[in-house]
Short mmCIF file of C-alpha atoms and ligand atoms in Angstrom, two decimals:
data_model
loop_
_atom_site.label_atom_id
_atom_site.label_comp_id
_atom_site.label_asym_id
_atom_site.label_seq_id
_atom_site.Cartn_x
_atom_site.Cartn_y
_atom_site.Cartn_z
CA MET A 1 29.23 -1.93 -10.82
CA ASP A 2 26.13 -1.00 -12.40
CA THR A 3 25.07 -3.74 -13.34
CA ASN A 4 25.06 -3.21 -17.23
CA LEU A 5 21.97 -1.22 -17.81
CA PRO A 6 22.08 1.93 -20.82
CA PHE A 7 23.51 5.06 -19.65
CA SER A 8 20.36 7.17 -20.15
CA ASP A 9 20.38 11.15 -20.34
CA LYS A 10 17.10 10.70 -18.33
CA PRO A 11 16.13 10.32 -14.45
CA ARG A 12 16.05 6.92 -13.53
CA VAL A 13 13.61 5.52 -11.50
CA VAL A 14 14.47 2.13 -9.82
CA ILE A 15 11.30 0.05 -8.96
CA VAL A 16 12.42 -2.59 -6.37
CA GLY A 17 9.10 -5.29 -6.81
CA CYS A 18 7.02 -6.52 -9.93
CA GLY A 19 4.03 -6.71 -7.73
CA PHE A 20 1.03 -5.29 -7.91
CA GLY A 21 2.02 -2.10 -7.13
CA GLY A 22 5.56 -2.52 -9.02
CA LEU A 23 3.75 -3.99 -12.27
CA GLN A 24 1.46 -0.96 -12.56
CA LEU A 25 4.03 1.86 -11.52
CA ALA A 26 6.27 0.26 -14.59
CA LYS A 27 3.42 0.33 -16.77
CA ASP A 28 1.93 3.54 -15.96
CA LEU A 29 5.49 5.10 -16.54
CA ALA A 30 5.95 3.67 -20.20
CA ASN A 31 5.51 7.31 -21.99
CA ALA A 32 7.42 9.23 -19.31
CA PRO A 33 10.88 10.73 -19.74
CA VAL A 34 12.24 8.51 -17.23
CA GLN A 35 14.23 5.06 -17.72
CA VAL A 36 12.68 2.33 -15.93
CA VAL A 37 14.65 -0.11 -14.17
CA VAL A 38 12.34 -3.06 -12.14
CA VAL A 39 14.25 -5.47 -9.70
CA ASP A 40 12.73 -8.80 -8.92
CA ARG A 41 14.12 -12.24 -7.14
CA ASN A 42 11.38 -13.54 -9.75
CA ASN A 43 11.28 -13.18 -13.40
CA TYR A 44 7.44 -13.56 -13.57
CA HIS A 45 4.30 -11.81 -11.88
CA ASN A 46 2.42 -13.45 -9.19
CA PHE A 47 -1.31 -13.22 -8.94
CA GLN A 48 -1.43 -13.90 -5.56
CA PRO A 49 -5.00 -13.95 -4.82
CA LEU A 50 -5.34 -17.04 -6.44
CA LEU A 51 -1.98 -18.85 -4.76
CA TYR A 52 -4.48 -20.76 -2.66
CA GLN A 53 -5.48 -22.55 -5.81
CA VAL A 54 -2.69 -23.66 -7.03
CA ALA A 55 -1.80 -25.23 -3.39
CA THR A 56 -5.40 -27.04 -3.43
CA GLY A 57 -4.67 -28.14 -7.03
CA ALA A 58 -7.45 -26.03 -8.59
CA LEU A 59 -5.33 -24.13 -10.94
CA GLU A 60 -1.63 -24.73 -12.48
CA ALA A 61 1.52 -22.39 -11.22
CA ASP A 62 1.57 -21.14 -14.56
CA SER A 63 -1.95 -20.02 -14.62
CA ILE A 64 -1.33 -17.42 -12.12
CA ALA A 65 2.49 -16.02 -13.47
CA TYR A 66 3.57 -14.00 -15.94
CA PRO A 67 7.17 -13.49 -17.54
CA VAL A 68 8.02 -10.13 -16.33
CA ARG A 69 10.12 -9.64 -19.23
CA LYS A 70 6.74 -10.58 -21.56
CA ILE A 71 4.59 -8.09 -20.00
CA PHE A 72 6.84 -5.07 -20.94
CA SER A 73 7.99 -6.32 -24.33
CA GLY A 74 7.96 -3.29 -26.76
CA GLN A 75 8.08 -0.67 -24.04
CA ARG A 76 11.11 0.89 -24.65
CA ASN A 77 11.85 2.44 -21.36
CA PHE A 78 11.95 -0.61 -19.60
CA PHE A 79 14.88 -2.69 -17.85
CA PHE A 80 14.35 -5.82 -15.92
CA ARG A 81 17.07 -7.15 -13.79
CA LEU A 82 16.48 -10.41 -11.81
CA ALA A 83 18.39 -9.85 -8.42
CA ASP A 84 17.64 -10.18 -4.89
CA VAL A 85 17.55 -6.47 -3.85
CA THR A 86 19.87 -6.76 -0.18
CA GLY A 87 19.77 -3.13 0.60
CA VAL A 88 19.47 1.03 0.14
CA GLU A 89 22.14 3.60 0.51
CA SER A 90 20.03 6.28 0.59
CA THR A 91 23.32 9.21 0.88
CA THR A 92 24.44 7.83 -2.40
CA ASN A 93 21.08 7.11 -4.26
CA THR A 94 22.60 2.93 -4.53
CA LEU A 95 20.92 0.15 -4.71
CA HIS A 96 22.57 -3.38 -3.42
CA THR A 97 21.31 -6.13 -5.17
CA SER A 98 22.95 -10.08 -5.81
CA VAL A 99 23.77 -9.08 -8.78
CA GLY A 100 26.09 -5.77 -8.13
CA GLU A 101 25.03 -1.76 -7.68
CA ILE A 102 22.31 0.12 -9.07
CA ARG A 103 22.19 3.82 -8.99
CA TYR A 104 19.02 5.76 -9.18
CA ASP A 105 17.15 9.35 -9.16
CA TYR A 106 14.59 7.80 -7.78
CA LEU A 107 13.38 4.56 -5.99
CA VAL A 108 10.54 3.28 -5.40
CA LEU A 109 10.15 0.20 -2.66
CA ALA A 110 7.44 -2.06 -3.91
CA THR A 111 8.07 -5.52 -2.04
CA GLY A 112 5.07 -6.33 -0.54
CA SER A 113 4.91 -8.20 2.71
CA LEU A 114 6.72 -11.59 4.29
CA THR A 115 4.45 -14.12 6.50
CA ASN A 116 4.56 -13.07 9.73
CA PHE A 117 5.13 -15.92 12.45
CA PHE A 118 5.21 -13.26 15.06
CA GLY A 119 8.59 -15.06 16.37
CA ILE A 120 7.31 -18.38 17.21
CA GLU A 121 10.07 -20.53 16.18
CA SER A 122 8.48 -23.66 16.28
CA ILE A 123 5.67 -22.42 13.56
CA GLU A 124 7.89 -20.80 11.56
CA ARG A 125 10.06 -24.35 11.11
CA ASN A 126 7.66 -26.76 10.82
CA ALA A 127 4.69 -24.60 9.59
CA MET A 128 3.36 -24.38 5.92
CA GLN A 129 3.21 -21.13 4.37
CA ILE A 130 1.03 -19.84 1.59
CA LYS A 131 2.96 -16.49 -0.06
CA SER A 132 4.86 -17.60 -3.13
CA ILE A 133 4.09 -20.06 -6.20
CA PRO A 134 6.62 -22.33 -4.34
CA ASN A 135 5.03 -22.28 -0.93
CA ALA A 136 2.27 -23.29 -2.47
CA LEU A 137 3.63 -26.29 -4.62
CA ASN A 138 5.43 -27.41 -1.65
CA LEU A 139 2.17 -27.77 0.36
CA ARG A 140 -0.15 -29.07 -2.27
CA SER A 141 3.00 -32.02 -2.63
CA PHE A 142 2.65 -31.82 0.94
CA ILE A 143 -0.86 -32.67 1.53
CA PHE A 144 -0.80 -35.44 -1.18
CA GLN A 145 2.75 -37.15 0.25
CA ASN A 146 1.37 -37.47 3.76
CA PHE A 147 -2.15 -38.63 2.38
CA GLU A 148 0.38 -41.37 0.50
CA LYS A 149 2.32 -42.19 4.13
CA ALA A 150 -1.43 -42.18 6.04
CA LEU A 151 -2.07 -45.38 3.64
CA LEU A 152 1.14 -46.98 5.07
CA THR A 153 0.68 -45.97 8.90
CA ALA A 154 -0.64 -49.56 11.14
CA ASP A 155 -0.78 -46.27 13.83
CA PRO A 156 -4.31 -44.54 14.13
CA VAL A 157 -3.20 -41.31 15.92
CA GLU A 158 -0.22 -40.93 13.14
CA ARG A 159 -2.40 -42.28 10.21
CA GLN A 160 -5.17 -39.02 12.16
CA ALA A 161 -1.97 -36.36 12.20
CA LEU A 162 -1.17 -37.40 8.63
CA MET A 163 -4.71 -36.38 7.51
CA ASN A 164 -5.48 -33.81 9.62
CA ILE A 165 -5.39 -30.29 8.27
CA VAL A 166 -5.44 -26.87 10.62
CA VAL A 167 -5.51 -23.11 8.81
CA VAL A 168 -4.21 -20.82 11.26
CA GLY A 169 -6.03 -17.34 10.27
CA GLY A 170 -9.82 -16.95 9.83
CA GLY A 171 -8.81 -13.89 7.41
CA PRO A 172 -9.48 -14.19 3.58
CA THR A 173 -7.14 -16.48 2.67
CA GLY A 174 -7.76 -18.75 5.77
CA VAL A 175 -11.28 -19.24 4.67
CA GLU A 176 -10.68 -19.69 1.01
CA ILE A 177 -7.93 -22.57 1.73
CA SER A 178 -10.64 -23.89 4.53
CA GLY A 179 -13.41 -24.23 2.31
CA SER A 180 -10.98 -25.52 -1.08
CA LEU A 181 -9.70 -28.39 1.62
CA ALA A 182 -13.26 -29.07 2.49
CA GLU A 183 -14.31 -29.42 -0.92
CA MET A 184 -11.56 -31.13 -1.95
CA ARG A 185 -11.59 -34.02 0.77
CA LYS A 186 -15.56 -34.45 -0.78
CA HIS A 187 -14.48 -34.80 -3.77
CA VAL A 188 -10.93 -35.65 -5.05
CA LEU A 189 -9.61 -37.42 -2.06
CA PRO A 190 -12.17 -40.35 -1.49
CA LYS A 191 -11.21 -41.27 -5.47
CA ASP A 192 -7.92 -40.92 -5.27
CA TYR A 193 -7.56 -42.94 -1.38
CA PRO A 194 -10.89 -45.24 -1.04
CA GLU A 195 -8.49 -47.17 1.40
CA LEU A 196 -8.85 -44.62 3.54
CA ASP A 197 -11.87 -43.20 5.81
CA LEU A 198 -12.07 -39.63 5.19
CA GLY A 199 -15.03 -39.04 7.70
CA GLN A 200 -11.53 -39.33 10.16
CA MET A 201 -9.64 -36.36 8.31
CA GLN A 202 -10.95 -33.30 10.01
CA ILE A 203 -9.99 -29.54 8.94
CA PHE A 204 -9.88 -27.43 11.43
CA LEU A 205 -9.81 -23.03 10.75
CA VAL A 206 -8.35 -21.44 13.86
CA GLU A 207 -9.08 -17.47 14.79
CA ALA A 208 -7.62 -15.37 17.27
CA GLY A 209 -10.38 -12.93 16.63
CA PRO A 210 -13.77 -12.89 17.42
CA ALA A 211 -15.09 -13.04 13.76
CA LEU A 212 -14.14 -14.80 10.34
CA LEU A 213 -13.09 -12.21 7.72
CA GLY A 214 -12.37 -9.61 10.53
CA PRO A 215 -12.18 -6.66 7.76
CA MET A 216 -15.59 -7.25 6.16
CA SER A 217 -19.17 -6.79 7.07
CA PRO A 218 -20.81 -8.94 9.93
CA ALA A 219 -23.07 -10.55 6.89
CA SER A 220 -20.15 -11.32 5.21
CA GLN A 221 -18.50 -13.06 8.07
CA ALA A 222 -22.07 -14.48 9.04
CA ASP A 223 -22.25 -16.01 5.63
CA ALA A 224 -18.98 -17.40 5.76
CA SER A 225 -18.92 -19.37 9.08
CA ARG A 226 -22.15 -20.87 8.10
CA TYR A 227 -20.52 -21.95 4.23
CA LEU A 228 -17.90 -23.42 6.56
CA ASP A 229 -20.03 -25.28 8.46
CA GLU A 230 -21.94 -26.74 5.92
CA LEU A 231 -18.37 -28.09 4.42
CA GLY A 232 -17.69 -29.57 7.78
CA VAL A 233 -14.79 -27.36 8.62
CA GLN A 234 -14.48 -26.89 12.17
CA VAL A 235 -13.82 -23.24 13.14
CA ARG A 236 -12.30 -22.21 16.51
CA LEU A 237 -12.66 -18.44 17.02
CA GLY A 238 -10.53 -16.92 19.91
CA THR A 239 -8.09 -19.31 20.02
CA SER A 240 -4.49 -18.96 19.34
CA VAL A 241 -1.92 -21.77 17.84
CA LYS A 242 1.02 -21.33 20.24
CA ARG A 243 3.56 -24.13 19.11
CA PHE A 244 3.75 -26.48 16.92
CA GLU A 245 5.99 -29.50 17.24
CA ASP A 246 5.80 -33.35 17.17
CA SER A 247 3.14 -33.38 15.08
CA LYS A 248 0.93 -31.42 17.91
CA ALA A 249 -0.51 -27.86 17.45
CA TYR A 250 -0.96 -26.75 20.52
CA TYR A 251 -3.79 -24.06 21.23
CA SER A 252 -2.76 -23.79 25.04
CA ASP A 253 0.25 -25.17 27.08
CA THR A 254 -1.32 -28.71 26.89
CA GLU A 255 -4.27 -29.10 24.48
CA PHE A 256 -3.18 -29.76 20.81
CA ILE A 257 -4.47 -31.16 17.48
CA PRO A 258 -3.09 -33.88 15.96
CA THR A 259 -1.42 -32.65 12.87
CA GLU A 260 1.66 -33.34 10.26
CA ASN A 261 -0.38 -30.25 8.17
CA LEU A 262 -0.79 -26.78 9.73
CA ILE A 263 -0.89 -24.10 6.94
CA TRP A 264 -0.24 -20.31 8.42
CA ALA A 265 -2.05 -17.22 7.25
CA ALA A 266 -2.18 -15.44 10.62
CA GLY A 267 -0.40 -12.12 9.40
CA VAL A 268 2.24 -10.56 6.91
CA ASN A 269 4.77 -7.65 7.79
CA GLY A 270 5.96 -4.89 5.37
CA ALA A 271 9.35 -6.36 3.44
CA ALA A 272 11.41 -3.23 4.12
CA LEU A 273 14.96 -3.26 2.84
CA PRO A 274 18.01 -3.33 5.49
CA GLY A 275 19.46 0.35 5.03
CA LEU A 276 16.76 3.01 5.22
CA PRO A 277 16.66 5.06 8.51
CA ASP A 278 14.92 3.12 11.55
CA ALA A 279 12.76 6.32 11.99
CA VAL A 280 10.49 4.94 9.14
CA VAL A 281 10.53 1.57 9.53
CA THR A 282 7.49 0.77 11.62
CA ARG A 283 6.88 -2.53 14.31
CA ASN A 284 5.63 -4.38 11.49
CA LYS A 285 8.25 -3.72 8.82
CA ARG A 286 6.05 -1.56 6.80
CA VAL A 287 7.81 1.60 5.29
CA THR A 288 5.96 5.21 6.70
CA VAL A 289 5.40 7.44 3.40
CA ASN A 290 3.58 10.91 3.85
CA PRO A 291 0.59 11.52 1.31
CA TRP A 292 2.43 11.56 -2.09
CA ASN A 293 3.88 8.24 -0.94
CA GLN A 294 7.39 9.48 -0.14
CA VAL A 295 9.46 8.22 2.33
CA GLU A 296 9.37 10.61 5.24
CA GLY A 297 12.96 12.54 5.42
CA LEU A 298 13.87 10.88 1.92
CA ALA A 299 13.36 13.30 -0.91
CA ASN A 300 13.86 10.59 -3.83
CA VAL A 301 12.50 7.40 -2.44
CA PHE A 302 9.12 6.22 -2.48
CA ALA A 303 7.17 3.19 -1.29
CA ILE A 304 3.46 1.75 -2.49
CA GLY A 305 1.51 -0.87 -1.83
CA ASP A 306 1.78 -3.40 1.56
CA VAL A 307 5.11 -2.60 2.16
CA ALA A 308 4.22 1.67 2.17
CA ASN A 309 2.56 2.64 6.04
CA LEU A 310 0.26 5.31 4.60
CA VAL A 311 -1.83 6.56 7.90
CA THR A 312 -4.97 8.62 6.91
CA ALA A 313 -7.78 10.11 9.27
CA ASP A 314 -9.92 6.99 8.59
CA MET A 315 -7.13 4.48 8.34
CA PRO A 316 -5.18 5.36 11.24
CA LYS A 317 -2.89 1.99 10.92
CA GLY A 318 -2.48 2.65 7.72
CA LEU A 319 -4.38 1.37 4.63
CA PRO A 320 -5.27 -2.28 3.82
CA MET A 321 -2.39 -4.63 2.61
CA LEU A 322 -4.57 -4.95 -0.62
CA ALA A 323 -4.04 -5.28 -4.22
CA PRO A 324 -6.33 -2.20 -5.70
CA VAL A 325 -4.25 0.14 -3.08
CA ALA A 326 -0.78 -0.82 -4.45
CA GLN A 327 -2.90 -0.28 -8.14
CA GLN A 328 -4.08 3.22 -6.85
CA GLN A 329 -0.99 4.31 -5.35
CA ALA A 330 0.86 3.05 -8.12
CA SER A 331 -0.92 4.75 -10.70
CA LEU A 332 -0.87 8.17 -8.68
CA LEU A 333 2.84 8.21 -8.31
CA ALA A 334 3.51 7.69 -11.50
CA LYS A 335 1.78 10.74 -12.39
CA ASN A 336 3.70 12.26 -9.14
CA LEU A 337 6.92 11.35 -10.45
CA VAL A 338 6.74 13.01 -13.92
CA ARG A 339 5.04 16.37 -11.84
CA LEU A 340 8.47 16.14 -10.10
CA THR A 341 10.35 16.10 -13.01
CA LYS A 342 8.73 19.22 -14.35
CA GLY A 343 9.41 20.61 -10.60
CA GLU A 344 5.72 20.74 -10.10
CA ALA A 345 3.97 19.61 -6.46
CA PRO A 346 3.09 16.25 -6.37
CA GLN A 347 -1.11 15.06 -5.23
CA PRO A 348 -2.20 13.43 -2.16
CA PHE A 349 -3.10 9.85 -2.38
CA GLU A 350 -7.09 8.83 -1.86
CA TYR A 351 -8.51 5.55 -2.04
CA THR A 352 -11.33 4.40 -3.62
CA ASN A 353 -12.63 1.22 -2.02
CA LYS A 354 -14.01 -1.15 -4.99
CA GLY A 355 -15.32 -3.65 -2.47
CA VAL A 356 -14.05 -6.86 -1.10
CA MET A 357 -14.82 -10.46 -1.61
CA ALA A 358 -13.60 -14.10 -0.68
CA ILE A 359 -14.82 -17.23 -1.65
CA VAL A 360 -15.74 -20.31 0.07
CA SER A 361 -16.29 -22.71 -2.29
CA ARG A 362 -18.35 -23.32 -5.55
CA ASN A 363 -21.49 -21.21 -5.72
CA LYS A 364 -20.64 -19.88 -2.24
CA ALA A 365 -18.82 -16.44 -1.93
CA VAL A 366 -19.31 -13.18 -0.20
CA VAL A 367 -18.85 -9.75 -1.69
CA ASP A 368 -19.03 -6.08 -0.06
CA LEU A 369 -19.07 -3.31 -2.20
CA PRO A 370 -19.16 0.39 -1.01
CA LYS A 371 -22.12 2.12 0.59
CA GLY A 372 -22.86 -1.06 2.78
CA VAL A 373 -24.25 -3.28 -0.28
CA HIS A 374 -23.62 -6.93 0.57
CA PHE A 375 -24.46 -10.23 -1.88
CA ASN A 376 -23.64 -13.86 -1.59
CA GLY A 377 -23.90 -17.47 -2.73
CA ILE A 378 -24.20 -18.35 -6.35
CA PHE A 379 -24.48 -14.40 -7.48
CA GLY A 380 -20.98 -13.33 -5.03
CA TRP A 381 -19.43 -17.16 -6.73
CA ALA A 382 -19.57 -15.52 -9.88
CA THR A 383 -18.72 -11.73 -9.45
CA TRP A 384 -15.60 -13.39 -7.66
CA LEU A 385 -14.86 -15.51 -10.41
CA PHE A 386 -15.18 -12.96 -13.14
CA VAL A 387 -13.34 -10.27 -11.39
CA HIS A 388 -10.19 -12.84 -10.92
CA LEU A 389 -10.63 -13.64 -14.27
CA MET A 390 -10.12 -10.37 -15.75
CA THR A 391 -7.51 -9.25 -13.64
CA LEU A 392 -5.21 -12.23 -14.25
CA VAL A 393 -2.72 -11.38 -15.81
CA GLY A 394 -2.53 -12.64 -19.88
CA PHE A 395 -4.71 -14.06 -22.54
CA ARG A 396 -3.72 -17.54 -22.24
CA ASN A 397 -3.21 -17.57 -18.11
CA LYS A 398 -7.07 -15.99 -18.32
CA VAL A 399 -7.96 -18.94 -20.75
CA VAL A 400 -6.49 -21.87 -19.17
CA ALA A 401 -8.30 -20.86 -15.65
CA PHE A 402 -11.25 -20.79 -17.52
CA VAL A 403 -10.79 -23.85 -18.49
CA ASP A 404 -9.50 -25.42 -14.98
CA TRP A 405 -12.33 -23.82 -13.26
CA ALA A 406 -15.12 -25.18 -15.99
CA PHE A 407 -13.42 -28.66 -15.74
CA SER A 408 -13.58 -28.47 -11.82
CA TYR A 409 -17.05 -27.21 -11.52
CA PHE A 410 -18.58 -30.11 -14.17
CA SER A 411 -16.61 -32.68 -12.83
CA SER A 412 -16.32 -32.23 -9.70
CA ASP A 413 -12.71 -33.17 -9.81
CA GLN A 414 -9.39 -31.58 -9.82
CA ALA A 415 -6.68 -32.63 -12.49
CA LEU A 416 -3.40 -31.07 -10.92
CA ARG A 417 -2.95 -33.74 -7.83
CA LEU A 418 0.93 -35.05 -9.42
CA ILE A 419 3.77 -35.09 -6.45
CA ILE A 420 6.38 -33.76 -9.32
CA ARG A 421 8.66 -32.07 -6.65
CA PRO A 422 8.38 -34.17 -3.36
CA PHE A 423 8.73 -31.46 -0.08
CA LYS A 424 11.04 -32.58 2.37
CA ARG A 425 10.34 -29.93 5.43
CA ARG A 426 14.39 -30.44 6.36
CA ASP A 427 15.52 -29.39 3.64
CA MET A 428 13.27 -25.96 3.56
CA ARG A 429 12.58 -23.71 6.62
CA ASP A 430 10.93 -21.64 4.45
CA ASP A 431 12.20 -19.71 1.28
CA GLN A 432 11.54 -16.24 3.79
CA GLY A 433 13.91 -17.42 6.40
CA LYS A 434 16.68 -18.59 3.59
CA ARG A 435 16.10 -15.27 2.18
CA THR A 436 16.81 -13.77 5.55
CA ALA A 437 19.19 -15.38 6.18
CA GLU A 438 21.13 -14.28 2.79
CA HIS A 439 19.99 -10.75 3.37
CA LEU A 440 22.30 -10.42 6.73
CA THR A 441 25.30 -12.09 5.68
CA ALA A 442 24.97 -9.52 2.48
CA THR A 443 24.26 -6.87 4.46
CA ALA A 444 26.86 -7.09 6.80
CA ASP A 445 29.53 -4.99 5.97
CA TYR A 446 27.40 -1.82 4.85
CA ASN A 447 25.68 -1.14 7.72
CA PRO A 448 22.11 -1.76 6.90
CA GLY A 449 20.77 -0.29 9.82
CA PRO A 450 17.64 -2.93 11.11
CA PRO A 451 17.47 -6.12 10.08
CA ALA A 452 14.02 -5.79 7.87
CA ILE A 453 12.84 -9.22 9.16
CA GLN A 454 13.05 -10.79 13.08
CA GLU A 455 15.50 -14.23 12.38
CA ALA A 456 13.23 -16.03 15.23
C1 LIG B 501 -2.73 -15.96 -0.32
C2 LIG B 501 -3.09 -14.11 -0.77
C3 LIG B 501 -4.29 -14.18 -0.94
C4 LIG B 501 -4.41 -12.93 -1.34
N1 LIG B 501 -5.78 -12.55 -1.99
C5 LIG B 501 -6.02 -10.99 -1.87
C6 LIG B 501 -7.49 -10.49 -2.43
O1 LIG B 501 -8.31 -11.38 -2.64
N2 LIG B 501 -7.63 -9.31 -2.64
C7 LIG B 501 -6.70 -8.68 -2.72
O2 LIG B 501 -7.23 -6.95 -2.68
N3 LIG B 501 -5.10 -8.46 -2.28
C8 LIG B 501 -5.18 -9.91 -1.83
N4 LIG B 501 -4.42 -10.26 -1.09
C9 LIG B 501 -2.94 -9.47 -1.17
C10 LIG B 501 -2.24 -8.85 -2.04
O3 LIG B 501 -1.88 -9.81 -3.26
C11 LIG B 501 -1.04 -7.80 -1.85
O4 LIG B 501 -2.04 -6.53 -1.47
C12 LIG B 501 -0.55 -7.32 -3.57
O5 LIG B 501 0.23 -8.62 -3.75
C13 LIG B 501 0.30 -5.99 -2.91
O6 LIG B 501 0.87 -5.75 -3.89
P1 LIG B 501 2.42 -5.34 -4.26
O7 LIG B 501 2.98 -4.73 -5.11
O8 LIG B 501 2.66 -4.39 -2.80
O9 LIG B 501 3.45 -6.31 -3.75
P2 LIG B 501 3.32 -7.95 -3.99
O10 LIG B 501 2.41 -7.95 -5.12
O11 LIG B 501 3.46 -8.95 -3.08
O12 LIG B 501 4.98 -7.80 -4.52
C14 LIG B 501 6.09 -7.76 -4.11
C15 LIG B 501 7.43 -8.00 -5.31
O13 LIG B 501 8.03 -7.67 -5.05
C16 LIG B 501 9.45 -8.95 -5.18
N5 LIG B 501 9.99 -8.39 -3.81
C17 LIG B 501 10.44 -8.35 -2.31
N6 LIG B 501 11.39 -8.26 -2.04
C18 LIG B 501 12.64 -8.46 -3.04
C19 LIG B 501 14.03 -7.97 -2.53
N7 LIG B 501 14.42 -7.54 -1.84
N8 LIG B 501 14.36 -8.00 -4.06
C20 LIG B 501 13.53 -8.53 -5.21
N9 LIG B 501 12.24 -8.73 -5.03
C21 LIG B 501 11.59 -8.59 -4.03
C22 LIG B 501 8.80 -9.81 -5.14
O14 LIG B 501 9.78 -11.18 -5.44
C23 LIG B 501 7.49 -9.91 -5.52
O15 LIG B 501 7.28 -9.93 -6.82
C24 LIG B 501 -3.34 -11.82 -1.14
C25 LIG B 501 -2.43 -12.33 -0.59
C26 LIG B 501 -1.82 -13.63 -0.59
C27 LIG B 501 -0.67 -13.72 -0.04
#
């Protein structure tokens, strides 16, 4: 079954994933002499950098997502299929999906990344993650559900665990969510829960490395630590959470932080698909590509963005997993695919670093620009807001996000704290775990090679 895609006399480029890379590539191929087929398990593009704001009630989910079909309405060479891709069969140029098989002339993997639990089963089972919109909404509900429970218990130890939050991973996501939770503790929770002593609520940010914001400048690292300290976040550097069970986050065999709420932001793996040759899939499940993003040994298969492992002289561990890397690789690949259809040589990729930033709370953000330029405080915060507002997809989303932010800023409140879909931990080990199991079952009969993700 070819999933009813129309016949075309032009080569078919199938793109798996409509995240930052896939979206950019499909747009840039609008006028190319190819048929573009995008396959994604969601019918929307998800603006991941703002997920933590959905989780903490600062933004509604709809303002960071945009329907794929709406983005491409009017692009005549574009076709979309809502499906989970379960594997690649490069010998027959076939993609296996949950809705049937799709034949390709060129295949581009833009599948992004998945949370890496480092094989720690208790954490994978019990921790909250923040990689998707359902994750963010679950996290938001779970925190408020636990506050409702905290009101009901007479046991002070249980109450403490229900109110404490432990964030693991001191990268931008961990820093941003910790800062946002601290603001929630200061401005929102006292209004909603006057019966609880919010002074008891502790927010921990636990990082295994020696500093927060590892890839950023020492100045940004120091600023972020200071901001978090001012907000009352307890930062524990050089500390690893090894186990999370019975409402205890263990950082050694016997020492633990009592908490029901552990947010795991400690790392990601590439989302390599089953069926690729073993030799091209790295230990952290990225796909090794050459300088023009072609998968090693497969002439018509490419990978871009988080899933692509492109090693350069100054980045021996591969380019960073950042939205601009995915977008820049997509734009070059669009040109290279046209070159290939004309029999011309492709051009190598060069990453242009336009800067990195992280926000901690209102009026507090850190920004590193190329050539060692660093700034912080309210100027950094305004820059962060402006860049994120401008890069959100869709005019409505920009307006809604702006209004939500302005409301929060002037009222010191966050309107979004409904428990619409109560989260039950036992119902959902996590989105990722369920999908992995589906992947493994769906691909069992055609020798898919190693699973993309190790089951814990
Ligand atoms: C919480 C958070 C905050 C971040 N903050 C920043 C930031 O501030 N700045 C920055 O530059 N980067 C940030 N990032 C990283 C950035 O989001 C990624 O680098 C970027 O999304 C990578 O783009 P991509 O196209 O490779 O993958 P993604 O954007 O992840 O898109 C992958 C797409 O593939 C689809 N997909 C995956 N597997 C399948 C399958 N088997 N079948 C069907 N569809 C599939 C997914 O549904 C998704 O739509 C953040 C990430 C997170 C999680």
